[in-house]
């Protein structure tokens, strides 16, 4: 999504939710992600002088961005290089509704919005391959060796069945899913979580392989249940997926507490979403009304924020 406005060019992206398969997807297993309607917008306009970024976490010269922002810095520099434009006379402002470090894809969405905004500013068509190449640069800094599910999910508008070797294949669920997303308020670190799983794999290969293989099967069964419209089956599979993520060591007390609270409040199934060690849980409900009830209980149980929505 990008458009030209009077105040400059605007690139947009949205956040994402991984329904199932996080971490196992790094090892070649499938995962399912859906768009989540929190938006991020990058406005690109003329600003004589340097290329300046304005955002909640950093405002200033792109060339002087702090190390933890090297990903987005390299992505911006490469976008200008691809467009054969000098790195000057531009301001990029990022406005985001997506909380950082909560497994909602904020880093991939920011890079996607920025790349779309820059290409739109120069009136240049942006191919999917170039978008993924540029966002991939940024994600590699943020995550180490990302599977690519985040950048694929934040750029598309449908549920995707994603495999590292094949990319994302869009598919349709026959019925809407009524969901609650609850934020533990703890910033998760995906790079550390992915590193922990890698360490566990090196130490206890066979045990971890079995867990990862089973997560792959759970994902395939969730996809079938989404196509069949069987919410109870999806809920039970969410619960099993959460248990497997616990066994991989990427959950924590806060996430487990929110999952338990969702289940006590009548959720059909709940699990952490994204890298873990903080961030959010998702809970499935049998109606939007039920989702709203569960959402209230989750806030009472300590979630700092929650969102209810039904998939389209
Ligand atoms: O960026 P997050 O926290 O939503 O996690 C991405 C999903 C992982 O499977 C944990 C990592 C990856 O590269 O796929």
Short mmCIF file of C-alpha atoms and ligand atoms in Angstrom, two decimals:
data_model
loop_
_atom_site.label_atom_id
_atom_site.label_comp_id
_atom_site.label_asym_id
_atom_site.label_seq_id
_atom_site.Cartn_x
_atom_site.Cartn_y
_atom_site.Cartn_z
CA UNK A 1 0.00 0.00 0.00
CA UNK A 2 1.44 3.38 -0.94
CA UNK A 3 0.03 6.67 -2.12
CA UNK A 4 1.10 10.18 -2.96
CA UNK A 5 -0.36 12.90 -0.78
CA UNK A 6 0.09 16.65 -0.66
CA UNK A 7 2.48 16.31 2.23
CA UNK A 8 4.64 13.74 0.39
CA UNK A 9 4.49 10.06 -0.39
CA UNK A 10 3.08 7.62 2.13
CA UNK A 11 3.97 3.94 2.48
CA UNK A 12 1.85 1.72 4.72
CA UNK A 13 1.99 -1.73 6.22
CA UNK A 14 0.07 -3.56 8.96
CA UNK A 15 1.05 -5.85 11.78
CA UNK A 16 0.68 -9.62 11.72
CA UNK A 17 -0.18 -12.49 14.01
CA UNK A 18 1.42 -15.87 13.77
CA UNK A 19 -1.45 -18.28 14.43
CA UNK A 20 0.81 -21.31 14.69
CA UNK A 21 4.24 -22.62 13.80
CA UNK A 22 6.58 -19.90 15.12
CA UNK A 23 10.11 -21.18 15.81
CA UNK A 24 9.44 -24.48 13.98
CA UNK A 25 9.23 -22.36 10.81
CA UNK A 26 12.92 -21.50 11.26
CA UNK A 27 13.63 -25.26 10.81
CA UNK A 28 11.69 -25.59 7.57
CA UNK A 29 8.28 -26.46 9.05
CA UNK A 30 5.13 -24.60 7.96
CA UNK A 31 3.53 -21.73 9.89
CA UNK A 32 0.31 -19.77 9.50
CA UNK A 33 0.10 -15.99 9.82
CA UNK A 34 -2.76 -13.56 9.37
CA UNK A 35 -2.87 -9.78 8.92
CA UNK A 36 -3.61 -7.87 12.14
CA UNK A 37 -5.11 -4.41 11.57
CA UNK A 38 -2.64 -2.24 13.54
CA UNK A 39 -1.06 0.13 11.03
CA UNK A 40 2.28 1.78 10.46
CA UNK A 41 2.79 4.66 8.05
CA UNK A 42 5.98 6.16 6.61
CA UNK A 43 5.67 9.66 5.13
CA UNK A 44 8.50 10.65 2.79
CA UNK A 45 8.95 14.30 1.87
CA UNK A 46 11.50 16.84 0.66
CA UNK A 47 13.70 18.23 3.42
CA UNK A 48 16.82 20.06 2.26
CA UNK A 49 19.98 18.60 3.78
CA UNK A 50 20.55 15.07 5.06
CA UNK A 51 18.21 12.10 4.97
CA UNK A 52 16.45 12.37 8.30
CA UNK A 53 14.30 9.82 10.08
CA UNK A 54 11.65 10.90 12.58
CA UNK A 55 10.21 8.16 14.78
CA UNK A 56 9.31 7.44 18.36
CA UNK A 57 12.59 5.65 19.00
CA UNK A 58 14.98 7.81 16.99
CA UNK A 59 14.94 11.17 15.24
CA UNK A 60 17.95 12.40 13.32
CA UNK A 61 20.37 11.73 10.49
CA UNK A 62 19.87 8.24 9.02
CA UNK A 63 23.68 7.81 8.78
CA UNK A 64 23.98 8.29 12.55
CA UNK A 65 21.29 5.87 13.64
CA UNK A 66 22.22 3.77 16.71
CA UNK A 67 23.50 0.20 16.24
CA UNK A 68 20.18 -1.39 17.19
CA UNK A 69 18.68 0.35 14.15
CA UNK A 70 21.34 -0.86 11.70
CA UNK A 71 18.74 -3.02 9.93
CA UNK A 72 16.45 -0.17 8.93
CA UNK A 73 19.49 2.03 8.21
CA UNK A 74 20.92 -0.51 5.71
CA UNK A 75 17.47 -0.99 4.21
CA UNK A 76 17.04 2.77 3.61
CA UNK A 77 20.57 3.13 2.18
CA UNK A 78 20.06 0.20 -0.18
CA UNK A 79 16.65 1.51 -1.32
CA UNK A 80 18.30 4.81 -2.36
CA UNK A 81 21.10 2.87 -4.06
CA UNK A 82 18.62 0.71 -6.00
CA UNK A 83 16.78 3.84 -7.10
CA UNK A 84 20.12 5.50 -7.97
CA UNK A 85 19.22 8.52 -5.85
CA UNK A 86 21.64 10.48 -3.64
CA UNK A 87 21.17 10.00 0.08
CA UNK A 88 20.06 13.57 0.84
CA UNK A 89 17.20 16.09 0.96
CA UNK A 90 14.60 13.70 2.38
CA UNK A 91 12.68 13.30 5.62
CA UNK A 92 11.04 10.00 6.51
CA UNK A 93 8.49 10.15 9.33
CA UNK A 94 7.22 6.92 10.88
CA UNK A 95 3.86 6.89 12.69
CA UNK A 96 2.98 3.53 14.18
CA UNK A 97 0.14 1.91 16.12
CA UNK A 98 2.17 -1.31 16.49
CA UNK A 99 3.85 -1.80 19.87
CA UNK A 100 7.51 -2.77 19.61
CA UNK A 101 8.91 -6.17 20.53
CA UNK A 102 5.53 -7.86 21.06
CA UNK A 103 5.69 -10.46 18.26
CA UNK A 104 3.37 -8.34 16.11
CA UNK A 105 5.90 -7.76 13.33
CA UNK A 106 6.70 -4.11 14.08
CA UNK A 107 10.22 -4.25 12.62
CA UNK A 108 9.14 -5.90 9.35
CA UNK A 109 6.14 -3.57 9.08
CA UNK A 110 8.32 -0.47 9.65
CA UNK A 111 10.78 -1.52 6.94
CA UNK A 112 7.92 -2.39 4.56
CA UNK A 113 6.22 0.99 5.07
CA UNK A 114 9.52 2.87 4.65
CA UNK A 115 10.49 1.04 1.44
CA UNK A 116 7.00 1.56 0.00
CA UNK A 117 7.13 5.24 0.95
CA UNK A 118 10.56 5.80 -0.64
CA UNK A 119 9.62 4.06 -3.91
CA UNK A 120 6.31 5.92 -4.02
CA UNK A 121 8.13 9.24 -3.42
CA UNK A 122 10.28 8.62 -6.49
CA UNK A 123 7.27 7.33 -8.44
CA UNK A 124 8.95 3.99 -9.00
CA UNK A 125 7.13 0.67 -9.24
CA UNK A 126 8.18 -1.66 -6.40
CA UNK A 127 8.29 -5.37 -7.23
CA UNK A 128 7.57 -7.95 -4.55
CA UNK A 129 11.09 -9.32 -5.01
CA UNK A 130 12.71 -5.92 -4.41
CA UNK A 131 10.44 -5.26 -1.40
CA UNK A 132 11.35 -8.62 0.16
CA UNK A 133 15.04 -8.12 -0.62
CA UNK A 134 15.10 -4.70 1.10
CA UNK A 135 12.96 -5.67 4.10
CA UNK A 136 14.96 -8.90 4.36
CA UNK A 137 18.12 -6.81 4.85
CA UNK A 138 16.49 -5.04 7.77
CA UNK A 139 15.08 -8.25 9.26
CA UNK A 140 18.44 -9.99 9.12
CA UNK A 141 19.83 -7.35 11.46
CA UNK A 142 16.79 -7.55 13.73
CA UNK A 143 16.54 -11.36 13.96
CA UNK A 144 19.76 -12.98 12.83
CA UNK A 145 18.43 -15.59 10.38
CA UNK A 146 14.74 -14.85 10.00
CA UNK A 147 12.47 -17.36 8.28
CA UNK A 148 10.84 -14.53 6.32
CA UNK A 149 7.32 -15.12 7.67
CA UNK A 150 7.07 -11.64 9.25
CA UNK A 151 7.87 -9.67 6.11
CA UNK A 152 5.60 -11.85 3.99
CA UNK A 153 2.70 -11.51 6.44
CA UNK A 154 2.93 -7.72 6.92
CA UNK A 155 2.94 -7.13 3.16
CA UNK A 156 -0.16 -9.23 2.35
CA UNK A 157 -3.87 -9.08 3.10
CA UNK A 158 -4.80 -12.74 3.56
CA UNK A 159 -3.91 -15.64 5.84
CA UNK A 160 -0.75 -17.31 4.60
CA UNK A 161 0.61 -20.81 4.90
CA UNK A 162 4.35 -20.12 4.98
CA UNK A 163 7.37 -22.35 4.47
CA UNK A 164 10.92 -21.09 4.33
CA UNK A 165 11.55 -23.01 1.11
CA UNK A 166 8.31 -21.98 -0.63
CA UNK A 167 7.38 -18.56 0.80
CA UNK A 168 3.79 -17.65 1.73
CA UNK A 169 0.75 -19.16 0.03
CA UNK A 170 -2.48 -17.22 0.68
CA UNK A 171 -5.55 -19.26 1.59
CA UNK A 172 -9.09 -18.58 2.80
CA UNK A 173 -10.70 -19.69 6.05
CA UNK A 174 -14.34 -20.59 5.45
CA UNK A 175 -15.56 -18.85 8.64
CA UNK A 176 -14.26 -15.80 10.51
CA UNK A 177 -12.04 -16.45 13.50
CA UNK A 178 -12.99 -14.40 16.58
CA UNK A 179 -9.79 -13.53 18.33
CA UNK A 180 -8.34 -11.74 21.32
CA UNK A 181 -4.77 -10.50 21.32
CA UNK A 182 -3.43 -9.65 24.78
CA UNK A 183 -0.14 -7.89 25.45
CA UNK A 184 1.87 -9.03 28.46
CA UNK A 185 3.65 -5.65 28.40
CA UNK A 186 7.00 -7.42 28.40
CA UNK A 187 9.26 -6.75 25.45
CA UNK A 188 10.31 -10.08 23.93
CA UNK A 189 13.61 -10.54 22.13
CA UNK A 190 13.11 -12.78 19.10
CA UNK A 191 16.84 -13.05 18.46
CA UNK A 192 17.41 -14.44 21.98
CA UNK A 193 14.37 -16.76 21.77
CA UNK A 194 15.52 -18.16 18.39
CA UNK A 195 19.04 -18.56 19.86
CA UNK A 196 17.64 -20.44 22.89
CA UNK A 197 15.84 -22.93 20.63
CA UNK A 198 19.02 -23.38 18.59
CA UNK A 199 20.99 -24.04 21.79
CA UNK A 200 18.40 -26.60 22.95
CA UNK A 201 18.55 -28.30 19.53
CA UNK A 202 22.34 -28.58 19.79
CA UNK A 203 22.11 -30.03 23.31
CA UNK A 204 19.09 -32.33 23.00
CA UNK A 205 18.67 -32.88 19.24
CA UNK A 206 16.16 -35.76 19.13
CA UNK A 207 13.81 -34.35 21.77
CA UNK A 208 13.69 -30.90 20.14
CA UNK A 209 13.33 -32.37 16.65
CA UNK A 210 10.24 -34.30 17.81
CA UNK A 211 8.67 -31.12 19.20
CA UNK A 212 9.39 -29.22 15.99
CA UNK A 213 8.01 -32.04 13.84
CA UNK A 214 4.83 -32.11 15.92
CA UNK A 215 4.40 -28.33 15.59
CA UNK A 216 4.59 -28.82 11.81
CA UNK A 217 1.73 -31.37 12.04
CA UNK A 218 -0.31 -29.02 14.27
CA UNK A 219 0.03 -26.25 11.67
CA UNK A 220 -1.19 -28.53 8.89
CA UNK A 221 -4.19 -29.56 10.99
CA UNK A 222 -5.00 -25.93 11.84
CA UNK A 223 -4.98 -25.07 8.14
CA UNK A 224 -7.42 -27.92 7.41
CA UNK A 225 -9.63 -26.83 10.34
CA UNK A 226 -9.63 -23.22 9.07
CA UNK A 227 -10.70 -24.40 5.63
CA UNK A 228 -13.38 -26.65 7.25
CA UNK A 229 -14.50 -23.93 9.70
CA UNK A 230 -13.92 -26.09 12.81
CA UNK A 231 -13.12 -23.54 15.55
CA UNK A 232 -13.13 -26.10 18.39
CA UNK A 233 -10.45 -28.11 16.61
CA UNK A 234 -8.39 -24.95 16.01
CA UNK A 235 -8.68 -24.05 19.71
CA UNK A 236 -7.45 -27.48 20.85
CA UNK A 237 -4.54 -27.22 18.41
CA UNK A 238 -3.64 -23.73 19.71
CA UNK A 239 -3.43 -25.23 23.21
CA UNK A 240 -1.18 -28.04 22.04
CA UNK A 241 1.00 -25.59 20.09
CA UNK A 242 1.41 -23.49 23.25
CA UNK A 243 2.50 -26.57 25.23
CA UNK A 244 5.10 -27.34 22.56
CA UNK A 245 6.38 -23.74 22.65
CA UNK A 246 6.68 -24.06 26.43
CA UNK A 247 8.70 -27.22 25.91
CA UNK A 248 10.99 -25.27 23.56
CA UNK A 249 11.57 -22.76 26.38
CA UNK A 250 10.16 -19.67 24.67
CA UNK A 251 7.20 -19.00 26.96
CA UNK A 252 7.35 -17.35 30.37
CA UNK A 253 5.21 -16.98 33.48
CA UNK A 254 3.35 -13.93 32.20
CA UNK A 255 2.42 -15.57 28.88
CA UNK A 256 1.42 -18.85 30.58
CA UNK A 257 -0.70 -16.89 33.07
CA UNK A 258 -2.53 -15.07 30.26
CA UNK A 259 -3.11 -18.34 28.37
CA UNK A 260 -4.58 -19.95 31.53
CA UNK A 261 -6.74 -16.92 32.19
CA UNK A 262 -8.09 -16.98 28.60
CA UNK A 263 -8.98 -20.66 28.94
CA UNK A 264 -10.68 -20.08 32.32
CA UNK A 265 -12.72 -17.30 30.65
CA UNK A 266 -14.08 -19.64 28.01
CA UNK A 267 -11.54 -19.35 25.19
CA UNK A 268 -11.56 -22.28 22.76
CA UNK A 269 -7.76 -22.25 22.85
CA UNK A 270 -4.87 -19.89 23.44
CA UNK A 271 -1.16 -19.63 22.82
CA UNK A 272 1.72 -17.21 22.71
CA UNK A 273 2.31 -15.61 19.33
CA UNK A 274 5.63 -14.65 17.70
CA UNK A 275 9.07 -15.06 19.20
CA UNK A 276 7.88 -15.31 22.84
CA UNK A 277 9.79 -14.54 26.08
CA UNK A 278 7.35 -11.64 26.28
CA UNK A 279 4.98 -10.03 23.83
CA UNK A 280 1.45 -11.25 23.21
CA UNK A 281 -0.87 -14.20 23.40
CA UNK A 282 -3.77 -14.95 21.07
CA UNK A 283 -6.99 -16.54 22.28
CA UNK A 284 -9.75 -17.95 20.08
CA UNK A 285 -13.39 -17.35 20.98
CA UNK A 286 -16.63 -18.72 19.55
CA UNK A 287 -18.06 -15.22 18.91
CA UNK A 288 -16.95 -11.59 18.98
CA UNK A 289 -19.02 -11.08 22.16
CA UNK A 290 -17.18 -13.96 23.83
CA UNK A 291 -13.89 -12.45 22.64
CA UNK A 292 -14.81 -9.15 24.33
CA UNK A 293 -15.56 -10.96 27.60
CA UNK A 294 -12.27 -12.86 27.45
CA UNK A 295 -10.47 -9.61 26.65
CA UNK A 296 -11.81 -7.99 29.84
CA UNK A 297 -10.70 -10.99 31.91
CA UNK A 298 -7.24 -10.80 30.37
CA UNK A 299 -6.88 -7.16 31.37
CA UNK A 300 -7.99 -8.10 34.90
CA UNK A 301 -5.34 -10.86 34.83
CA UNK A 302 -2.56 -8.35 34.07
CA UNK A 303 -2.49 -7.80 30.30
CA UNK A 304 -1.49 -4.18 29.63
CA UNK A 305 -3.61 -4.03 26.47
CA UNK A 306 -5.90 -6.24 24.48
CA UNK A 307 -7.59 -6.14 21.09
CA UNK A 308 -10.61 -8.12 19.85
CA UNK A 309 -11.33 -8.70 16.22
CA UNK A 310 -12.85 -11.12 13.73
CA UNK A 311 -10.94 -12.16 10.64
CA UNK A 312 -12.55 -11.14 7.33
O1 LIG B 1 9.18 -11.41 15.01
P1 LIG B 1 8.40 -12.33 15.87
O2 LIG B 1 8.67 -12.18 17.31
O3 LIG B 1 6.97 -12.36 15.50
O4 LIG B 1 8.92 -13.84 15.57
C1 LIG B 1 9.06 -14.35 14.29
C2 LIG B 1 8.82 -15.80 14.26
C3 LIG B 1 9.96 -16.73 14.60
O5 LIG B 1 9.56 -18.00 14.08
C4 LIG B 1 10.15 -16.86 16.09
C5 LIG B 1 11.28 -16.31 13.97
C6 LIG B 1 11.31 -16.43 12.46
O6 LIG B 1 12.27 -15.92 11.88
O7 LIG B 1 10.42 -17.06 11.86
#
